[in-house]
mmCIF file of C-alpha atoms and ligand atoms in Angstrom:
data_model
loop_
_atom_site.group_PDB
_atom_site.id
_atom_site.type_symbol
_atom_site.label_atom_id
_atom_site.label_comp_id
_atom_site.label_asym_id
_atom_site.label_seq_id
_atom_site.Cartn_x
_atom_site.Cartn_y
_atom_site.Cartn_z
ATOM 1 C CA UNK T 1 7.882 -18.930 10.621
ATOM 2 C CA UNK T 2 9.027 -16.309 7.853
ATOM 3 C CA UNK T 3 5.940 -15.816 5.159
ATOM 4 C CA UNK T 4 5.447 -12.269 3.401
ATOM 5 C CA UNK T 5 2.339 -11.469 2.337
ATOM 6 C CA UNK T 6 3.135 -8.254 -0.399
ATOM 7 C CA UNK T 7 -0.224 -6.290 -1.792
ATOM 8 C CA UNK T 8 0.795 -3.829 -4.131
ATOM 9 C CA UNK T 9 -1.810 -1.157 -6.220
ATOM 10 C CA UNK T 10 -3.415 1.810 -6.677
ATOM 11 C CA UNK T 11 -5.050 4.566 -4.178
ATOM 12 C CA UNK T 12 -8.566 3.079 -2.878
ATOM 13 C CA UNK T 13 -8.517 -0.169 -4.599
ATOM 14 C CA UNK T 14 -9.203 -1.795 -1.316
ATOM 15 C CA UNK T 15 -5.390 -2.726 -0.582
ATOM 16 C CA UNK T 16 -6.126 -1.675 3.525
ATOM 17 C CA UNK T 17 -9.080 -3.870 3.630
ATOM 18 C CA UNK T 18 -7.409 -7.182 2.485
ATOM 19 C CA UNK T 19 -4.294 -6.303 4.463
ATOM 20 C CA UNK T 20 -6.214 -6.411 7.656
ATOM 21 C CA UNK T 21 -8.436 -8.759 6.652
ATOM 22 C CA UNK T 22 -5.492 -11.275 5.870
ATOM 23 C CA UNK T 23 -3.305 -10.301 8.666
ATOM 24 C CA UNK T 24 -6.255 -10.571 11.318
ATOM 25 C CA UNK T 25 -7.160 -14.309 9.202
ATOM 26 C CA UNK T 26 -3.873 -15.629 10.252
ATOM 27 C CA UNK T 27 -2.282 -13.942 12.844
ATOM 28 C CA UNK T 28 0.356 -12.022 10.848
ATOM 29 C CA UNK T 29 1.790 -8.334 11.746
ATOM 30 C CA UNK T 30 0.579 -5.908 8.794
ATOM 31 C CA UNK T 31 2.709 -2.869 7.931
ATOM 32 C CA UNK T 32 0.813 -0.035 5.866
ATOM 33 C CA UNK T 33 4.005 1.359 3.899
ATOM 34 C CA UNK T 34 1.925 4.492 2.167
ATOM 35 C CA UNK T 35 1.934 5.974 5.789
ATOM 36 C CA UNK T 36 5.436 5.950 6.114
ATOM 37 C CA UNK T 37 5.432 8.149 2.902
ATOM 38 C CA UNK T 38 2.843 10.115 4.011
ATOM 39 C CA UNK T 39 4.234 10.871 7.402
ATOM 40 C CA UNK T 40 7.695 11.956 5.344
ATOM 41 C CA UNK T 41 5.396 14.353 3.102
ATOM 42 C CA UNK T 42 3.552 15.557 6.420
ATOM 43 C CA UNK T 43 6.583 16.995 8.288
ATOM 44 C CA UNK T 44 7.613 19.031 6.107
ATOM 45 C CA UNK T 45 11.140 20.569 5.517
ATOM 46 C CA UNK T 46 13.642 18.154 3.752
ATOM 47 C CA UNK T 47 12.092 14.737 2.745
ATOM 48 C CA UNK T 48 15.257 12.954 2.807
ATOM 49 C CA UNK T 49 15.876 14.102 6.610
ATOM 50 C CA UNK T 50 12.476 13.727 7.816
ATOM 51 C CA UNK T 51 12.569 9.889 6.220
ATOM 52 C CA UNK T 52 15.809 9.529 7.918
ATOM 53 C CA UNK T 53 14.607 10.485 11.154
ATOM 54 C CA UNK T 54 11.019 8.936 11.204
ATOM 55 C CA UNK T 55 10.091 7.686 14.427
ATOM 56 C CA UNK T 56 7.021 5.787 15.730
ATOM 57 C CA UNK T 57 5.010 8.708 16.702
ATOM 58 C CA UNK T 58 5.371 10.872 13.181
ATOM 59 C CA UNK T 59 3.048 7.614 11.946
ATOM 60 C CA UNK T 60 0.120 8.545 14.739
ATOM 61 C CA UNK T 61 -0.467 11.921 13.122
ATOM 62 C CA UNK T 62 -4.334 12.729 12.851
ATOM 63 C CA UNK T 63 -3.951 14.080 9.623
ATOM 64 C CA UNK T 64 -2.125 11.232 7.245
ATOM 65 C CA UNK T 65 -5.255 9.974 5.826
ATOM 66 C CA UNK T 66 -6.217 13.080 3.742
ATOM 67 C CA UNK T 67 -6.194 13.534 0.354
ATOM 68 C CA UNK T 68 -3.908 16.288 0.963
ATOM 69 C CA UNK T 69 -1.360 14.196 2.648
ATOM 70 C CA UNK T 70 -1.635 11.396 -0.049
ATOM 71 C CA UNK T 71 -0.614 14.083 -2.644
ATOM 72 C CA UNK T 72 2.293 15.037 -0.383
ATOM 73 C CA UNK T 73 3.322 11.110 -0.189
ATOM 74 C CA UNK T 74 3.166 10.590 -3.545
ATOM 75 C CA UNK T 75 5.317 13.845 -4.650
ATOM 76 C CA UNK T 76 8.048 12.476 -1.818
ATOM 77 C CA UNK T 77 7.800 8.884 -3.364
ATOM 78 C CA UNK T 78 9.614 9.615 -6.196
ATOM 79 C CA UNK T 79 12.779 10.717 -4.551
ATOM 80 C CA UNK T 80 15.376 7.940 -4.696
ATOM 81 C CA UNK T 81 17.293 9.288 -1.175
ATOM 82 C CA UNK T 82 13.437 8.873 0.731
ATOM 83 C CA UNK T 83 12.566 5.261 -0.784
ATOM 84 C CA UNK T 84 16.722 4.032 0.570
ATOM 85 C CA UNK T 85 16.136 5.691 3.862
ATOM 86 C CA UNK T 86 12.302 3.431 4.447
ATOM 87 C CA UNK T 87 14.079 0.413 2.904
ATOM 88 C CA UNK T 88 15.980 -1.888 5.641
ATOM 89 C CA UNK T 89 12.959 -1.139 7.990
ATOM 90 C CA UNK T 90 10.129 -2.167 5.623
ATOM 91 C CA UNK T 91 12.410 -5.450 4.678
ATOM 92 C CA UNK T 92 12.990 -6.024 8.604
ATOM 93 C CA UNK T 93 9.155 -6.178 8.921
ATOM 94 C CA UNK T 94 8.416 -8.074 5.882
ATOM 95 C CA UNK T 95 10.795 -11.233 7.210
ATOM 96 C CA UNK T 96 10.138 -10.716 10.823
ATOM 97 C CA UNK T 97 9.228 -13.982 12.631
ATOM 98 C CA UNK T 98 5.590 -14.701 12.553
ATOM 99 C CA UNK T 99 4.180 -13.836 9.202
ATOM 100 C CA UNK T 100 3.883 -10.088 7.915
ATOM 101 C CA UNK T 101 1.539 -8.402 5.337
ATOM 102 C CA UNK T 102 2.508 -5.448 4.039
ATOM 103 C CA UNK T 103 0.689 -3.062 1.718
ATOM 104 C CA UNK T 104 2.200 -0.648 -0.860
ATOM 105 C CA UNK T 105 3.202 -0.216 -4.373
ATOM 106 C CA UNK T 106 6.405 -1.655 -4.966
ATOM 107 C CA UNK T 107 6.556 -4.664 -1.965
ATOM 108 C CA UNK T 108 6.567 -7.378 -4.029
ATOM 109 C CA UNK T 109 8.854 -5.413 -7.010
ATOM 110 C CA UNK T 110 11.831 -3.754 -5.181
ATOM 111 C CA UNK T 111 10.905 -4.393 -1.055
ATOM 112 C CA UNK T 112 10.530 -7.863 -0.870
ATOM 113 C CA UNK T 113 10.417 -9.717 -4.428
ATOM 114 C CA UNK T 114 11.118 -12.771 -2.745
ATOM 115 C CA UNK T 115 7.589 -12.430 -0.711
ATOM 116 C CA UNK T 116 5.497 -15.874 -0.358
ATOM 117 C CA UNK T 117 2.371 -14.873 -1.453
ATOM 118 C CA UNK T 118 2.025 -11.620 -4.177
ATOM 119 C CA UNK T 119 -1.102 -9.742 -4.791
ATOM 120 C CA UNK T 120 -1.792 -7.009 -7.028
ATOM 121 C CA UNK T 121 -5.402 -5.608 -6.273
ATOM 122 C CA UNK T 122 -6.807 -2.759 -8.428
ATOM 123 C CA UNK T 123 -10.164 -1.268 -9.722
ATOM 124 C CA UNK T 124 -10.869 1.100 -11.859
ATOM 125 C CA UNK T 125 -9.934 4.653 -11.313
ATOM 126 C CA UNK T 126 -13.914 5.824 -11.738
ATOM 127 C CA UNK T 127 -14.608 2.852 -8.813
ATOM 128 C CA UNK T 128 -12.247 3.798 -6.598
ATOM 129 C CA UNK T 129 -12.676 7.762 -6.824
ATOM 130 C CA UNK T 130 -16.254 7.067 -6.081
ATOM 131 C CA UNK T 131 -15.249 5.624 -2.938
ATOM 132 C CA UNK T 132 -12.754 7.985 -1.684
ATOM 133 C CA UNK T 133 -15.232 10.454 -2.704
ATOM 134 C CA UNK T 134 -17.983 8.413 -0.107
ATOM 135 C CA UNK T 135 -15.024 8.893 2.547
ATOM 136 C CA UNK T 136 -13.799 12.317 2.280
ATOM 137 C CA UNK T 137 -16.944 13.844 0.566
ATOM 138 C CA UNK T 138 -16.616 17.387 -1.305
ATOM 139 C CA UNK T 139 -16.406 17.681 -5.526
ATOM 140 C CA UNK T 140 -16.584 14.008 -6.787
ATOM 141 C CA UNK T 141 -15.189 15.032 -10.235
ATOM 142 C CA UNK T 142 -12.139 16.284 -8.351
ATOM 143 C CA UNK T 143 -11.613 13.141 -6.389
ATOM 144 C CA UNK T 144 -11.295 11.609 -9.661
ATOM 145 C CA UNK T 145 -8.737 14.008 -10.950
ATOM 146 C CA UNK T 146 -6.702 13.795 -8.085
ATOM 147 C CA UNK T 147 -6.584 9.952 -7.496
ATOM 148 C CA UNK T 148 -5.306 9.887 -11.878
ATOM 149 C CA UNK T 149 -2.764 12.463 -10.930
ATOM 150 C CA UNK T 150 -1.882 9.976 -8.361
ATOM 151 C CA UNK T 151 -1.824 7.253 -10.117
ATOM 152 C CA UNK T 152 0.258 8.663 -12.836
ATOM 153 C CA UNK T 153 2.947 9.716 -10.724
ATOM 154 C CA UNK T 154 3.243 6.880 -8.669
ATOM 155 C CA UNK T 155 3.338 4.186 -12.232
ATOM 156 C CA UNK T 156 5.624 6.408 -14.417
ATOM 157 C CA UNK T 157 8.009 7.505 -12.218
ATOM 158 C CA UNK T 158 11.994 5.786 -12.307
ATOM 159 C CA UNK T 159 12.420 4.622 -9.018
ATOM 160 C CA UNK T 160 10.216 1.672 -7.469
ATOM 161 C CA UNK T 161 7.109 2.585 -9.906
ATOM 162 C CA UNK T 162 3.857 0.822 -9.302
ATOM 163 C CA UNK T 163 3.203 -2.248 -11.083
ATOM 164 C CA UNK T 164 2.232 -6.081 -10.776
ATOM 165 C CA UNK T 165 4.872 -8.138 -9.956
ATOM 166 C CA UNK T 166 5.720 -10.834 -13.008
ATOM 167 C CA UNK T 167 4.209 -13.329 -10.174
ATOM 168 C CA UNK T 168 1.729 -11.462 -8.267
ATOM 169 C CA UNK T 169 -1.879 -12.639 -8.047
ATOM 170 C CA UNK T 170 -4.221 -10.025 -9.757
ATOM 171 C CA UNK T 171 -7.237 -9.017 -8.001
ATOM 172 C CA UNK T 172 -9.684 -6.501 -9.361
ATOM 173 C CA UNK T 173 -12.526 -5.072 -7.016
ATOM 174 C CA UNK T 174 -14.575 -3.225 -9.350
ATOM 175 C CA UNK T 175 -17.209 -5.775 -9.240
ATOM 176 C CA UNK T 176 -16.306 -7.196 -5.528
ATOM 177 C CA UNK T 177 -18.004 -6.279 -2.590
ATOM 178 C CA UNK T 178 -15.472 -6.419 0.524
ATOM 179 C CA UNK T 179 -16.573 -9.442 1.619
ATOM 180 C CA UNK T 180 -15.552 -10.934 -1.975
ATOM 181 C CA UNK T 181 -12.169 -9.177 -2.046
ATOM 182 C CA UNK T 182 -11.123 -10.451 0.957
ATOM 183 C CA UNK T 183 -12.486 -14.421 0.693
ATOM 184 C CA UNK T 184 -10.789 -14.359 -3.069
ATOM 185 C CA UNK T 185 -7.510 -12.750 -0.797
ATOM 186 C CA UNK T 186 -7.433 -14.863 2.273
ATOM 187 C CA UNK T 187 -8.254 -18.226 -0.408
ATOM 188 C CA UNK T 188 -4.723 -17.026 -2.417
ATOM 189 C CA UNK T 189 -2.756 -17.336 0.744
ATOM 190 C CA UNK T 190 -4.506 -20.275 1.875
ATOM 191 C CA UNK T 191 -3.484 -21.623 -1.180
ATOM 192 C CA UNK T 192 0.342 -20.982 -0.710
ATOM 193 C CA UNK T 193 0.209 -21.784 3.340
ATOM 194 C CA UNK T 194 -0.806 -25.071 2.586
ATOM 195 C CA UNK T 195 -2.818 -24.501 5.789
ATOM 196 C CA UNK T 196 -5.818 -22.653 7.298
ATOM 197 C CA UNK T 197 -5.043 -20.390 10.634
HETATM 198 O O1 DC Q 1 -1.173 3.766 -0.072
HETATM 199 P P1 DC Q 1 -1.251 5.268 0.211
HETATM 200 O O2 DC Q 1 -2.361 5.949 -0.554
HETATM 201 O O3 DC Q 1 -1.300 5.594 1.654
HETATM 202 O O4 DC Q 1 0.147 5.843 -0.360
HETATM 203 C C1 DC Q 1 0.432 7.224 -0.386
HETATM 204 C C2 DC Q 1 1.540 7.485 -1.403
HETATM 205 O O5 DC Q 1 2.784 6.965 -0.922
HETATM 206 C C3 DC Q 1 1.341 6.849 -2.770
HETATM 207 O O6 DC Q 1 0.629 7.707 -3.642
HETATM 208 C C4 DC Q 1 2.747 6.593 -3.249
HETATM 209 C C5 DC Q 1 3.547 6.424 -1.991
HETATM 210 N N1 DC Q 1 3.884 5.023 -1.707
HETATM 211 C C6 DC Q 1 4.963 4.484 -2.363
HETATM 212 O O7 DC Q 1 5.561 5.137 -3.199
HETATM 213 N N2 DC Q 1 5.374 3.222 -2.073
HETATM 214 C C7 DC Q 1 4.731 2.476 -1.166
HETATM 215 N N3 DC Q 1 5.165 1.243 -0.897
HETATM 216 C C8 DC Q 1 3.595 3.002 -0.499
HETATM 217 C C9 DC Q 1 3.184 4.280 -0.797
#
């Protein structure tokens, strides 16, 4: 069975959470696409090489889930030559046999538009800073900063920006606990399935 599951938004707006929570709900493979950015920013040297050459062991890194090495993903993101190079793999995923979610900001725009099921979760940047903050700790106002510096790059830039899909589900956590998210989520696809698990 081919059925995409594409979850596109913003830093900290609890894309990880659903991902796993709907890939674990029905058995599907779930691909985290911001770490293949961020293992590109991580190695350093020329981003179009190092996203040419990305093997299976740049993604086990310790140190991809910083906000350093978000920074670095997002400042690699916008370069047309590192998006091409991460494209056939992410597509191979998203139609591999079995079901796939995949997580991102442009999987159900430019990776896999024609994706079965489309969500677009977001909160607002204030929520999710305080969160990231609750993770990583340190100045709270500078969490803040850094996740609308973030943001901005990743929406206004030419290639792939982040946005909803025309068709994609809209799911905002400010207000949701986890639990919430993730039962509103699961209920979406359940909806297109046609089927529980
Ligand atoms: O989801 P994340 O925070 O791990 O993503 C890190 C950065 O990678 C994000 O700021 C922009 C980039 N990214 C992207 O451009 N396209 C994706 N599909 C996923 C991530």
């Amino acid at each position: 069975m081919i059925f995409t599951v594409a979850i596109d938004g913003p830093a900290a707006a609890g894309k990880g959470t659903i991902s796993r929570a709907v890939a674990a709900h029905f058995g599907f493979a779930h691909l985290d696409t911001g770490l293949l950015y961020r293992a590109v920013g991580a190695k350093g040297g020329d981003p179009v090489a190092a996203a040419r050459a990305l093997t299976a062991e740049d993604l086990e890194r310790g140190d991809l889930r910083t906000l350093e090495a978000g920074q670095a993903a997002s400042r690699v993101a916008v370069i047309p030559e590192v998006r091409a190079a991460l494209l056939a793999f992410q597509r191979r995923f998203a139609r591999r046999d079995g079901g796939a979610v995949l997580d991102g900001r442009d999987i159900g725009t430019v990776i896999c538009p024609e994706a079965e099921v489309k969500l677009y979760v977001t909160a607002s940047a204030e929520v999710r800073a305080h969160r990231r903050w609750l993770e990583v700790g340190g100045d709270e106002a500078r969490v803040l900063a850094e996740v609308i510096e973030r943001d901005l790059r990743d929406s206004e830039r030419a290639e792939a920006p982040m946005k909803p899909a025309a068709d994609a589900v809209v799911i905002d956590t400010s207000a949701l606990t986890a639990e919430e998210a993730m039962a509103r989520s699961v209920r979406v696809v359940v909806g297109k399935l046609g089927r529980q698990p």
